Amino acid sequence: MASGVASFFLATALFLAHSHANSAGLAPEGLEAVPGFSYSGNNGPDKWGSLSPIYAPCSKGKWQSPINIDKDKVVLFGNAGVLLVDGKNYTLLQMHWHIPSEHKINGVTYAAELHLVHKASDGGFSVVAVLYKLGHPDPIVAKVQRKLSELEKEVRSRHEVVAQVAVGTFETQKLKRHPHKYYRYGGSLTTPPCSESVIWHVLAKVRSISREQVEALDAPLESTCKRNCRPVQPLNGRRVELFDDQLA
């Protein structure tokens, strides 16, 4: 098994993706044929399960995401790598943000949450989640900030389900200020079809982001997708594991 979350963060040509329906929890090609949804009104999160039969897990699933992570109830482990999860290799597909955060820690909602979406050859997903609190500007967000206006123009002009702009190649490894401490649990995509085939890795270190950067990330989203965060879901007996190299 590979050593540490750092193995996930490879230099790769990424696309900043936006969807009229969501902020792209799936690869873009997987979104084009599914019914639209939003984060408010008749197509909001509490209605997702009734919008389409393929969205049934959103209302009937038992391993749904996001969740609230209670630090007092996690199970402690030492170092265990994540590049190979249960013997499977995962490939980084794309990155996207949710504003505010979807996951909570001890009931706290953060300013934003970055998802690095990975997929295995068998269709399973692994997502690395990075939480952000308001503070100093984040250098990774600064890298793509100038592209956000391009994305907004692309969304408005094409009127398609998914719009994306290339942001070039950069080291997402810079995200890992404290990469060897993270929470892991089995869950789902946080957008329809809410498939329960995701291994989640939520980094314990909360990064900082400026208010201006949060506003820039939020700007391309349509009004029905503002606050594009799904409410936390019941844990239903699932175990949340805390991996910490210092315990190894």
XYZ file of N, CA and C in Angstrom:
744
model
N 0.842 -1.189 0.000
C 0.000 0.000 0.000
C 0.877 1.240 0.000
N 0.519 2.222 -0.774
C 1.309 3.436 -0.858
C 1.258 4.179 0.463
N 2.242 5.049 0.684
C 2.372 5.697 1.979
C 1.796 7.103 1.970
N 0.686 7.296 2.679
C 0.193 8.644 2.947
C -0.662 9.255 1.869
N -1.432 10.246 2.261
C -2.307 10.956 1.341
C -1.520 11.640 0.250
N -0.253 11.961 0.513
C 0.563 12.674 -0.462
C 0.606 11.953 -1.798
N 0.453 10.640 -1.784
C 0.507 9.866 -3.022
C -0.605 10.245 -3.980
N -1.712 10.775 -3.465
C -2.825 11.169 -4.306
C -2.532 12.440 -5.085
N -1.729 13.336 -4.508
C -1.602 14.668 -5.053
C -0.518 14.720 -6.113
N -0.864 14.368 -7.325
C 0.063 14.330 -8.441
C -0.117 15.560 -9.312
N 0.972 15.967 -9.975
C 0.850 17.058 -10.945
C 0.019 16.552 -12.108
N -1.054 17.241 -12.435
C -1.932 16.760 -13.498
C -2.621 17.930 -14.170
N -2.972 17.756 -15.415
C -3.723 18.792 -16.133
C -5.168 18.711 -15.680
N -5.605 19.667 -14.894
C -6.941 19.642 -14.317
C -7.877 20.580 -15.052
N -9.143 20.348 -14.912
C -10.173 21.236 -15.433
C -11.015 21.730 -14.272
N -11.298 23.006 -14.291
C -12.198 23.575 -13.303
C -13.600 23.413 -13.857
N -14.394 22.587 -13.224
C -15.697 22.214 -13.780
C -16.830 22.907 -13.053
N -17.857 23.259 -13.811
C -19.076 23.842 -13.243
C -20.268 23.196 -13.917
N -21.307 22.957 -13.170
C -22.538 22.416 -13.724
C -23.699 23.311 -13.340
N -24.640 23.490 -14.258
C -25.867 24.207 -13.916
C -26.608 23.456 -12.815
N -26.448 22.127 -12.777
C -27.160 21.334 -11.793
C -26.382 21.170 -10.501
N -25.075 21.182 -10.563
C -24.275 20.948 -9.366
C -22.861 21.415 -9.609
N -21.976 21.081 -8.684
C -20.577 21.403 -8.894
C -19.787 20.144 -9.186
N -20.390 19.273 -9.948
C -19.703 18.164 -10.605
C -19.074 17.167 -9.667
N -19.888 16.431 -8.919
C -19.371 15.342 -8.123
C -18.994 14.156 -8.974
N -19.507 14.081 -10.198
C -19.172 13.041 -11.151
C -18.277 13.619 -12.224
N -17.633 12.737 -12.975
C -16.927 13.194 -14.160
C -17.937 13.827 -15.096
N -17.573 14.889 -15.836
C -18.531 15.601 -16.675
C -19.318 14.721 -17.620
N -18.659 13.712 -18.213
C -19.394 12.901 -19.173
C -20.495 12.101 -18.500
N -20.411 11.912 -17.189
C -21.437 11.177 -16.477
C -22.631 12.022 -16.101
N -22.562 13.325 -16.335
C -23.639 14.210 -15.920
C -24.590 14.578 -17.043
N -24.148 14.439 -18.264
C -24.878 15.023 -19.371
C -26.235 14.375 -19.618
N -26.398 13.102 -19.228
C -27.627 12.397 -19.560
C -28.584 12.283 -18.378
N -28.281 12.923 -17.252
C -29.122 12.758 -16.083
C -29.986 13.994 -15.862
N -31.146 13.832 -15.173
C -32.038 14.965 -14.936
C -31.375 16.052 -14.101
N -31.810 17.289 -14.316
C -31.254 18.401 -13.572
C -31.737 18.432 -12.131
N -30.968 19.062 -11.280
C -31.338 19.238 -9.883
C -30.698 20.533 -9.403
N -31.076 20.943 -8.203
C -30.528 22.188 -7.674
C -30.341 22.038 -6.172
N -30.055 23.149 -5.518
C -29.855 23.125 -4.072
C -30.961 23.872 -3.330
N -32.043 24.188 -4.038
C -33.178 24.849 -3.402
C -34.437 24.570 -4.210
N -35.597 24.836 -3.622
C -36.854 24.699 -4.345
C -37.268 23.267 -4.602
N -38.034 23.068 -5.677
C -38.609 21.755 -5.976
C -37.586 20.718 -6.402
N -36.396 21.141 -6.777
C -35.342 20.207 -7.163
C -34.213 20.177 -6.138
N -34.507 20.661 -4.914
C -33.493 20.737 -3.872
C -33.140 19.383 -3.275
N -32.159 19.347 -2.374
C -31.645 18.089 -1.819
C -32.697 17.151 -1.246
N -33.731 17.693 -0.597
C -34.753 16.824 -0.012
C -35.666 16.211 -1.059
N -35.539 16.658 -2.327
C -36.362 16.123 -3.419
C -35.544 15.274 -4.393
N -34.241 15.231 -4.245
C -33.400 14.547 -5.227
C -33.844 13.110 -5.488
N -34.170 12.383 -4.438
C -34.513 10.974 -4.595
C -35.742 10.726 -5.440
N -36.602 11.726 -5.596
C -37.840 11.562 -6.365
C -37.734 12.100 -7.783
N -36.610 12.685 -8.148
C -36.472 13.281 -9.477
C -36.252 12.247 -10.568
N -35.695 11.103 -10.213
C -35.398 10.053 -11.188
C -35.151 8.753 -10.441
N -35.523 7.610 -11.049
C -35.237 6.326 -10.399
C -33.753 6.124 -10.109
N -32.890 6.679 -10.968
C -31.456 6.480 -10.736
C -30.951 7.337 -9.579
N -31.792 8.265 -9.102
C -31.432 9.094 -7.957
C -31.946 8.512 -6.637
N -32.538 7.325 -6.680
C -33.149 6.736 -5.485
C -32.212 6.674 -4.280
N -30.913 6.378 -4.474
C -30.026 6.331 -3.304
C -29.995 7.630 -2.503
N -30.310 8.757 -3.148
C -30.280 10.041 -2.441
C -31.248 10.066 -1.263
N -32.345 9.308 -1.374
C -33.332 9.281 -0.296
C -33.386 7.941 0.430
N -32.968 6.869 -0.244
C -33.090 5.540 0.350
C -31.759 4.954 0.813
N -30.657 5.573 0.419
C -29.353 5.036 0.776
C -29.059 5.145 2.264
N -28.178 4.272 2.742
C -27.798 4.241 4.156
C -26.353 4.694 4.386
N -25.588 4.856 3.300
C -24.191 5.283 3.406
C -24.025 6.594 2.652
N -24.805 7.574 2.995
C -24.803 8.827 2.257
C -23.791 9.833 2.821
N -23.392 10.759 1.954
C -22.435 11.817 2.300
C -23.045 13.167 1.927
N -22.600 14.233 2.590
C -21.533 14.330 3.589
C -22.024 13.934 4.977
N -21.098 13.978 5.948
C -21.444 13.659 7.329
C -20.816 14.690 8.267
N -21.278 14.683 9.497
C -20.601 15.416 10.560
C -19.609 14.467 11.210
N -18.365 14.885 11.324
C -17.325 14.064 11.941
C -17.191 14.465 13.404
N -17.540 13.545 14.282
C -17.427 13.769 15.722
C -16.063 13.253 16.168
N -15.188 14.162 16.546
C -13.821 13.771 16.911
C -13.776 12.780 18.071
N -14.773 12.824 18.928
C -14.780 11.940 20.094
C -15.208 10.518 19.752
N -15.684 10.315 18.516
C -16.197 8.993 18.156
C -15.425 8.332 17.021
N -14.318 8.936 16.592
C -13.541 8.329 15.515
C -12.681 7.201 16.069
N -12.305 6.275 15.178
C -11.448 5.152 15.537
C -10.036 5.474 15.079
N -9.069 5.448 16.000
C -7.704 5.865 15.700
C -6.897 4.751 15.051
N -6.120 5.134 14.021
C -5.204 4.226 13.352
C -3.868 4.934 13.184
N -2.832 4.156 12.863
C -1.554 4.748 12.491
C -1.552 5.055 11.014
N -0.381 5.058 10.400
C -0.257 5.398 8.982
C -0.792 4.275 8.110
N -1.628 4.625 7.136
C -2.110 3.669 6.137
C -2.343 4.431 4.853
N -1.631 4.069 3.800
C -1.688 4.850 2.566
C -3.038 4.821 1.904
N -3.244 5.744 0.934
C -4.542 5.817 0.281
C -4.470 5.734 -1.236
N -3.263 5.698 -1.800
C -3.187 5.574 -3.252
C -3.786 4.245 -3.676
N -3.520 3.206 -2.905
C -4.158 1.917 -3.114
C -5.149 1.707 -1.978
N -6.421 1.733 -2.301
C -7.458 1.498 -1.311
C -8.095 0.158 -1.624
N -7.994 -0.771 -0.679
C -8.501 -2.123 -0.903
C -7.910 -2.719 -2.174
N -6.632 -2.429 -2.423
C -5.931 -3.017 -3.554
C -6.234 -2.398 -4.892
N -6.952 -1.260 -4.923
C -7.328 -0.639 -6.193
C -6.557 0.652 -6.425
N -6.197 0.900 -7.689
C -5.570 2.158 -8.068
C -6.638 3.163 -8.473
N -6.458 4.412 -8.071
C -7.393 5.480 -8.406
C -6.690 6.545 -9.237
N -7.403 7.078 -10.217
C -6.875 8.130 -11.084
C -7.603 9.434 -10.796
N -6.841 10.519 -10.648
C -7.442 11.824 -10.388
C -8.196 12.301 -11.620
N -9.491 12.597 -11.455
C -10.340 13.042 -12.561
C -10.445 14.556 -12.631
N -10.837 15.183 -11.517
C -11.100 16.614 -11.523
C -11.190 17.140 -10.105
N -11.289 18.467 -10.002
C -11.429 19.113 -8.709
C -12.566 20.127 -8.774
N -13.260 20.302 -7.656
C -14.330 21.291 -7.602
C -14.547 21.717 -6.158
N -15.297 22.810 -5.989
C -15.542 23.365 -4.660
C -17.021 23.337 -4.297
N -17.259 23.303 -2.992
C -18.597 23.514 -2.440
C -18.521 24.682 -1.464
N -19.538 25.547 -1.510
C -19.566 26.740 -0.661
C -20.940 26.848 0.000
N -21.024 26.797 1.350
C -19.938 26.491 2.283
C -19.604 25.012 2.267
N -18.876 24.551 3.282
C -18.437 23.157 3.295
C -19.622 22.209 3.411
N -19.430 21.005 2.888
C -20.443 19.959 3.039
C -20.182 19.154 4.314
N -18.946 18.707 4.502
C -18.608 18.001 5.732
C -18.477 18.989 6.887
N -18.804 18.520 8.061
C -18.620 19.295 9.281
C -17.707 18.516 10.218
N -16.998 19.226 11.065
C -16.201 18.600 12.115
C -16.694 19.145 13.445
N -17.173 18.244 14.293
C -17.777 18.641 15.573
C -18.871 19.689 15.376
N -19.633 19.533 14.296
C -20.765 20.412 14.039
C -20.428 21.745 13.410
N -19.158 21.979 13.110
C -18.727 23.259 12.546
C -18.784 23.213 11.021
N -19.452 24.198 10.418
C -19.469 24.369 8.970
C -18.380 25.358 8.588
N -17.603 25.021 7.558
C -16.495 25.874 7.136
C -16.868 26.669 5.883
N -16.016 27.623 5.533
C -16.326 28.562 4.447
C -16.416 27.879 3.094
N -15.600 26.858 2.870
C -15.570 26.181 1.568
C -14.981 24.792 1.735
N -15.168 23.972 0.715
C -14.632 22.609 0.718
C -14.214 22.243 -0.698
N -12.982 21.809 -0.831
C -12.438 21.373 -2.115
C -12.504 19.860 -2.198
N -12.980 19.336 -3.329
C -13.012 17.899 -3.569
C -12.068 17.549 -4.712
N -11.177 16.616 -4.460
C -10.317 16.035 -5.485
C -10.876 14.651 -5.780
N -11.500 14.507 -6.932
C -12.266 13.308 -7.269
C -11.395 12.319 -8.034
N -11.312 11.096 -7.512
C -10.539 10.027 -8.132
C -11.476 8.875 -8.472
N -11.127 8.118 -9.493
C -11.970 7.000 -9.914
C -11.118 5.781 -10.217
N -11.615 4.616 -9.811
C -10.949 3.350 -10.086
C -11.514 2.735 -11.356
N -10.809 1.754 -11.885
C -11.236 1.121 -13.135
C -12.566 0.395 -12.987
N -12.923 0.007 -11.753
C -14.194 -0.693 -11.546
C -15.358 0.261 -11.292
N -15.107 1.579 -11.401
C -16.173 2.555 -11.241
C -16.290 3.154 -9.861
N -15.551 2.628 -8.901
C -15.579 3.181 -7.554
C -14.860 4.520 -7.488
N -15.272 5.355 -6.546
C -14.678 6.679 -6.390
C -13.931 6.786 -5.067
N -12.923 7.629 -5.066
C -12.275 8.049 -3.827
C -12.113 9.561 -3.911
N -12.568 10.254 -2.888
C -12.526 11.715 -2.897
C -11.713 12.214 -1.708
N -10.760 13.086 -1.989
C -10.022 13.780 -0.940
C -10.695 15.130 -0.730
N -11.134 15.403 0.488
C -11.821 16.652 0.814
C -10.916 17.537 1.659
N -10.835 18.814 1.276
C -10.031 19.801 2.000
C -10.961 20.906 2.478
N -10.990 21.142 3.770
C -11.849 22.167 4.352
C -11.103 23.496 4.451
N -11.855 24.597 4.289
C -11.277 25.945 4.326
C -12.040 26.823 5.313
N -11.297 27.592 6.101
C -11.876 28.624 6.958
C -11.449 29.987 6.430
N -12.223 31.028 6.749
C -11.879 32.374 6.306
C -10.591 32.842 6.974
N -9.718 33.448 6.163
C -8.435 33.916 6.672
C -7.581 34.439 5.541
N -6.323 34.031 5.521
C -5.408 34.464 4.477
C -5.772 33.808 3.142
N -5.441 34.440 2.010
C -5.698 33.840 0.695
C -4.989 32.498 0.552
N -5.625 31.592 -0.157
C -5.038 30.275 -0.400
C -4.294 30.281 -1.729
N -3.025 29.835 -1.766
C -2.253 29.886 -3.014
C -2.802 28.987 -4.110
N -3.425 27.872 -3.742
C -3.992 26.981 -4.754
C -5.199 27.643 -5.412
N -6.059 28.264 -4.620
C -7.206 28.975 -5.181
C -6.730 30.139 -6.036
N -5.664 30.812 -5.580
C -5.119 31.932 -6.353
C -4.675 31.479 -7.735
N -4.206 30.231 -7.822
C -3.743 29.685 -9.097
C -4.867 29.643 -10.126
N -6.087 29.342 -9.683
C -7.207 29.194 -10.618
C -8.153 30.390 -10.597
N -7.910 31.332 -9.699
C -8.853 32.437 -9.513
C -9.069 33.237 -10.788
N -7.998 33.473 -11.525
C -8.133 34.271 -12.744
C -8.926 33.534 -13.819
N -9.038 32.204 -13.684
C -9.794 31.415 -14.655
C -11.296 31.416 -14.362
N -11.654 31.838 -13.156
C -13.057 31.763 -12.769
C -13.944 32.675 -13.606
N -13.426 33.831 -13.986
C -14.218 34.728 -14.835
C -14.443 34.100 -16.204
N -13.439 33.357 -16.706
C -13.602 32.643 -17.974
C -14.689 31.587 -17.848
N -14.683 30.889 -16.717
C -15.683 29.851 -16.495
C -17.081 30.449 -16.440
N -17.214 31.581 -15.777
C -18.522 32.232 -15.689
C -19.029 32.617 -17.075
N -18.149 33.149 -17.924
C -18.537 33.515 -19.283
C -18.929 32.277 -20.086
N -18.195 31.176 -19.874
C -18.486 29.929 -20.582
C -19.863 29.407 -20.194
N -20.169 29.467 -18.903
C -21.469 29.005 -18.414
C -22.601 29.820 -19.027
N -22.447 31.146 -19.020
C -23.510 32.025 -19.509
C -23.717 31.904 -21.013
N -22.643 31.679 -21.766
C -22.746 31.678 -23.221
C -23.224 30.348 -23.791
N -22.840 29.238 -23.153
C -23.148 27.926 -23.723
C -24.479 27.372 -23.252
N -24.890 27.733 -22.049
C -26.155 27.241 -21.485
C -26.219 25.717 -21.552
N -25.116 25.071 -21.213
C -25.080 23.614 -21.212
C -25.006 23.113 -19.777
N -25.238 21.798 -19.623
C -25.226 21.211 -18.292
C -23.868 21.394 -17.629
N -22.803 21.202 -18.398
C -21.462 21.285 -17.833
C -20.614 22.222 -18.658
N -19.906 23.103 -18.003
C -18.921 23.956 -18.663
C -17.605 23.779 -17.943
N -16.505 23.841 -18.668
C -15.208 23.691 -18.033
C -14.166 24.487 -18.794
N -13.155 24.926 -18.054
C -12.028 25.622 -18.658
C -10.756 24.985 -18.130
N -9.756 24.858 -19.000
C -8.487 24.278 -18.581
C -7.758 25.251 -17.673
N -7.206 24.737 -16.583
C -6.436 25.589 -15.677
C -4.951 25.257 -15.725
N -4.577 24.315 -16.585
C -3.167 23.999 -16.742
C -2.692 22.967 -15.735
N -1.399 22.765 -15.706
C -0.783 21.774 -14.836
C -0.187 22.450 -13.611
N -0.504 21.927 -12.447
C 0.116 22.450 -11.236
C 0.149 21.366 -10.172
N 0.977 21.589 -9.157
C 1.190 20.609 -8.108
C 0.113 20.736 -7.035
N -0.861 19.843 -7.060
C -1.847 19.848 -5.988
C -1.235 19.341 -4.690
N -0.005 18.854 -4.752
C 0.693 18.422 -3.548
C 0.840 19.580 -2.559
N 0.773 20.812 -3.062
C 0.893 21.977 -2.185
C -0.273 22.075 -1.209
N -1.324 21.323 -1.459
C -2.462 21.338 -0.550
C -2.147 20.667 0.777
N -1.151 19.833 0.812
C -0.953 18.931 1.941
C -0.031 19.489 3.013
N -0.425 20.555 3.633
C 0.402 21.110 4.703
C 0.593 20.087 5.818
N -0.461 19.356 6.173
C -0.371 18.260 7.137
C -1.086 17.060 6.518
N -0.451 16.377 5.556
C -1.158 15.364 4.779
C -1.331 14.040 5.493
N -0.638 13.830 6.591
C -0.631 12.507 7.192
C -1.611 12.372 8.348
N -2.608 13.222 8.369
C -3.677 13.108 9.350
C -4.986 13.376 8.624
N -5.820 12.378 8.561
C -7.063 12.515 7.806
C -8.102 11.529 8.320
N -9.360 11.841 8.064
C -10.477 10.981 8.424
C -10.900 10.188 7.190
N -11.242 8.935 7.395
C -11.680 8.099 6.273
C -12.975 7.371 6.639
N -13.889 7.337 5.670
C -15.131 6.588 5.870
C -15.726 6.224 4.518
N -16.616 5.257 4.509
C -17.316 4.859 3.298
C -18.599 5.644 3.146
N -18.808 6.220 1.955
C -19.996 7.041 1.753
C -20.436 7.088 0.311
N -20.930 8.252 -0.099
C -21.537 8.389 -1.421
C -21.056 9.656 -2.101
N -21.425 9.791 -3.366
C -21.319 11.080 -4.033
C -22.264 12.043 -3.322
N -21.899 13.299 -3.233
C -22.766 14.271 -2.552
C -23.736 14.952 -3.508
N -23.748 14.518 -4.757
C -24.710 14.976 -5.752
C -25.364 13.756 -6.390
N -26.572 13.892 -6.931
C -27.196 12.771 -7.628
C -26.276 12.188 -8.692
N -26.251 10.874 -8.832
C -27.185 9.885 -8.281
C -26.876 9.407 -6.868
N -25.962 10.079 -6.152
C -25.662 9.751 -4.749
C -25.187 8.311 -4.588
N -24.455 7.821 -5.583
C -23.974 6.432 -5.577
C -23.122 6.158 -4.348
N -23.384 5.037 -3.685
C -22.664 4.686 -2.464
C -21.433 3.851 -2.797
N -20.529 4.451 -3.533
C -19.322 3.758 -3.992
C -18.096 4.643 -3.804
N -18.091 5.424 -2.711
C -17.035 6.410 -2.496
C -16.297 6.141 -1.192
N -14.969 6.147 -1.261
C -14.142 6.171 -0.065
C -13.721 7.620 0.154
N -14.104 8.185 1.275
C -13.822 9.586 1.579
C -12.585 9.723 2.452
N -11.758 10.720 2.111
C -10.603 11.091 2.922
C -10.716 12.591 3.193
N -11.076 12.949 4.397
C -11.241 14.353 4.782
C -10.001 14.768 5.564
N -9.204 15.671 4.991
C -7.982 16.086 5.660
C -8.311 16.790 6.973
N -7.568 16.450 8.021
C -7.830 17.019 9.339
C -7.395 18.475 9.426
N -6.379 18.856 8.649
C -5.900 20.227 8.664
C -6.839 21.118 7.871
N -7.368 22.149 8.516
C -8.251 23.110 7.850
C -7.401 24.247 7.301
N -7.487 24.475 5.999
C -6.718 25.533 5.356
C -7.477 26.858 5.421
N -6.810 27.935 5.033
C -7.456 29.250 5.046
C -7.721 29.729 3.626
N -8.755 30.553 3.496
C -9.151 31.116 2.211
C -9.704 32.515 2.483
N -9.464 33.448 1.580
C -9.954 34.811 1.791
C -11.413 34.925 1.367
N -12.094 35.926 1.898
C -13.492 36.154 1.521
C -13.600 36.458 0.025
N -12.624 37.195 -0.500
C -12.615 37.514 -1.925
C -12.529 36.247 -2.763
N -11.730 35.283 -2.319
C -11.612 34.026 -3.054
C -12.902 33.222 -2.983
N -13.553 33.220 -1.841
C -14.840 32.529 -1.720
C -15.849 33.132 -2.684
N -15.891 34.451 -2.760
C -16.818 35.128 -3.668
C -16.496 34.806 -5.122
N -15.204 34.678 -5.444
C -14.809 34.347 -6.814
C -15.232 32.932 -7.180
N -15.125 32.006 -6.238
C -15.542 30.627 -6.486
C -17.053 30.523 -6.632
N -17.759 31.373 -5.927
C -19.220 31.336 -5.920
C -19.826 32.005 -7.148
N -19.095 32.936 -7.756
C -19.642 33.766 -8.834
C -20.188 32.984 -10.029
N -19.506 31.910 -10.519
C -20.027 31.221 -11.707
C -21.305 30.438 -11.468
N -21.677 30.194 -10.220
C -22.838 29.369 -9.927
C -24.133 30.133 -10.149
N -25.117 29.441 -10.747
C -26.428 30.048 -10.928
C -27.132 30.194 -9.579
N -28.172 31.000 -9.549
C -28.840 31.328 -8.287
C -29.350 30.091 -7.559
N -29.834 29.090 -8.311
C -30.362 27.880 -7.680
C -29.264 26.973 -7.156
N -28.025 27.291 -7.494
C -26.904 26.473 -7.046
C -25.994 27.227 -6.085
N -26.413 28.433 -5.678
C -25.678 29.098 -4.613
C -25.814 28.252 -3.353
N -24.814 28.307 -2.493
C -24.778 27.417 -1.333
C -24.916 25.979 -1.809
N -23.984 25.578 -2.654
C -24.056 24.248 -3.260
C -23.513 23.181 -2.320
N -24.120 23.105 -1.158
C -23.715 22.098 -0.172
C -24.924 21.265 0.222
N -24.755 19.965 0.142
C -25.807 19.065 0.593
C -25.775 18.998 2.122
N -26.929 18.959 2.782
C -26.938 18.819 4.245
C -26.259 17.515 4.677
N -25.738 17.496 5.902
C -25.099 16.283 6.406
C -26.138 15.176 6.528
N -25.677 13.941 6.348
C -26.533 12.766 6.326
C -26.282 11.896 7.558
N -27.258 11.064 7.939
C -27.081 10.187 9.106
C -25.905 9.233 8.918
N -25.192 8.980 9.997
C -24.051 8.068 9.936
C -24.511 6.617 9.826
N -25.640 6.295 10.412
C -26.219 4.942 10.337
C -25.222 3.852 10.720
N -24.508 4.086 11.802
C -23.616 3.058 12.327
C -22.268 2.942 11.657
N -21.993 3.778 10.671
C -20.693 3.701 9.999
C -19.557 4.116 10.928
N -18.387 3.552 10.675
C -17.198 3.892 11.450
C -16.385 4.941 10.708
N -15.994 5.993 11.405
C -15.098 7.001 10.849
C -13.718 6.763 11.442
N -12.727 6.587 10.581
C -11.372 6.266 11.015
C -10.485 7.500 10.925
N -9.639 7.707 11.919
C -8.656 8.779 11.902
C -7.281 8.166 11.709
N -6.636 8.498 10.596
C -5.285 8.023 10.318
C -4.302 9.135 10.655
N -3.309 8.792 11.459
C -2.339 9.783 11.925
C -0.972 9.125 11.985
N -0.026 9.632 11.179
C 1.317 9.063 11.157
C 1.980 9.108 12.526
N 1.621 10.079 13.342
C 2.241 10.207 14.655
C 1.858 9.067 15.584
N 0.809 8.332 15.202
C 0.378 7.197 16.012
C 1.004 5.898 15.550
N 1.716 5.958 14.390
C 2.287 4.726 13.826
C 3.480 4.250 14.643
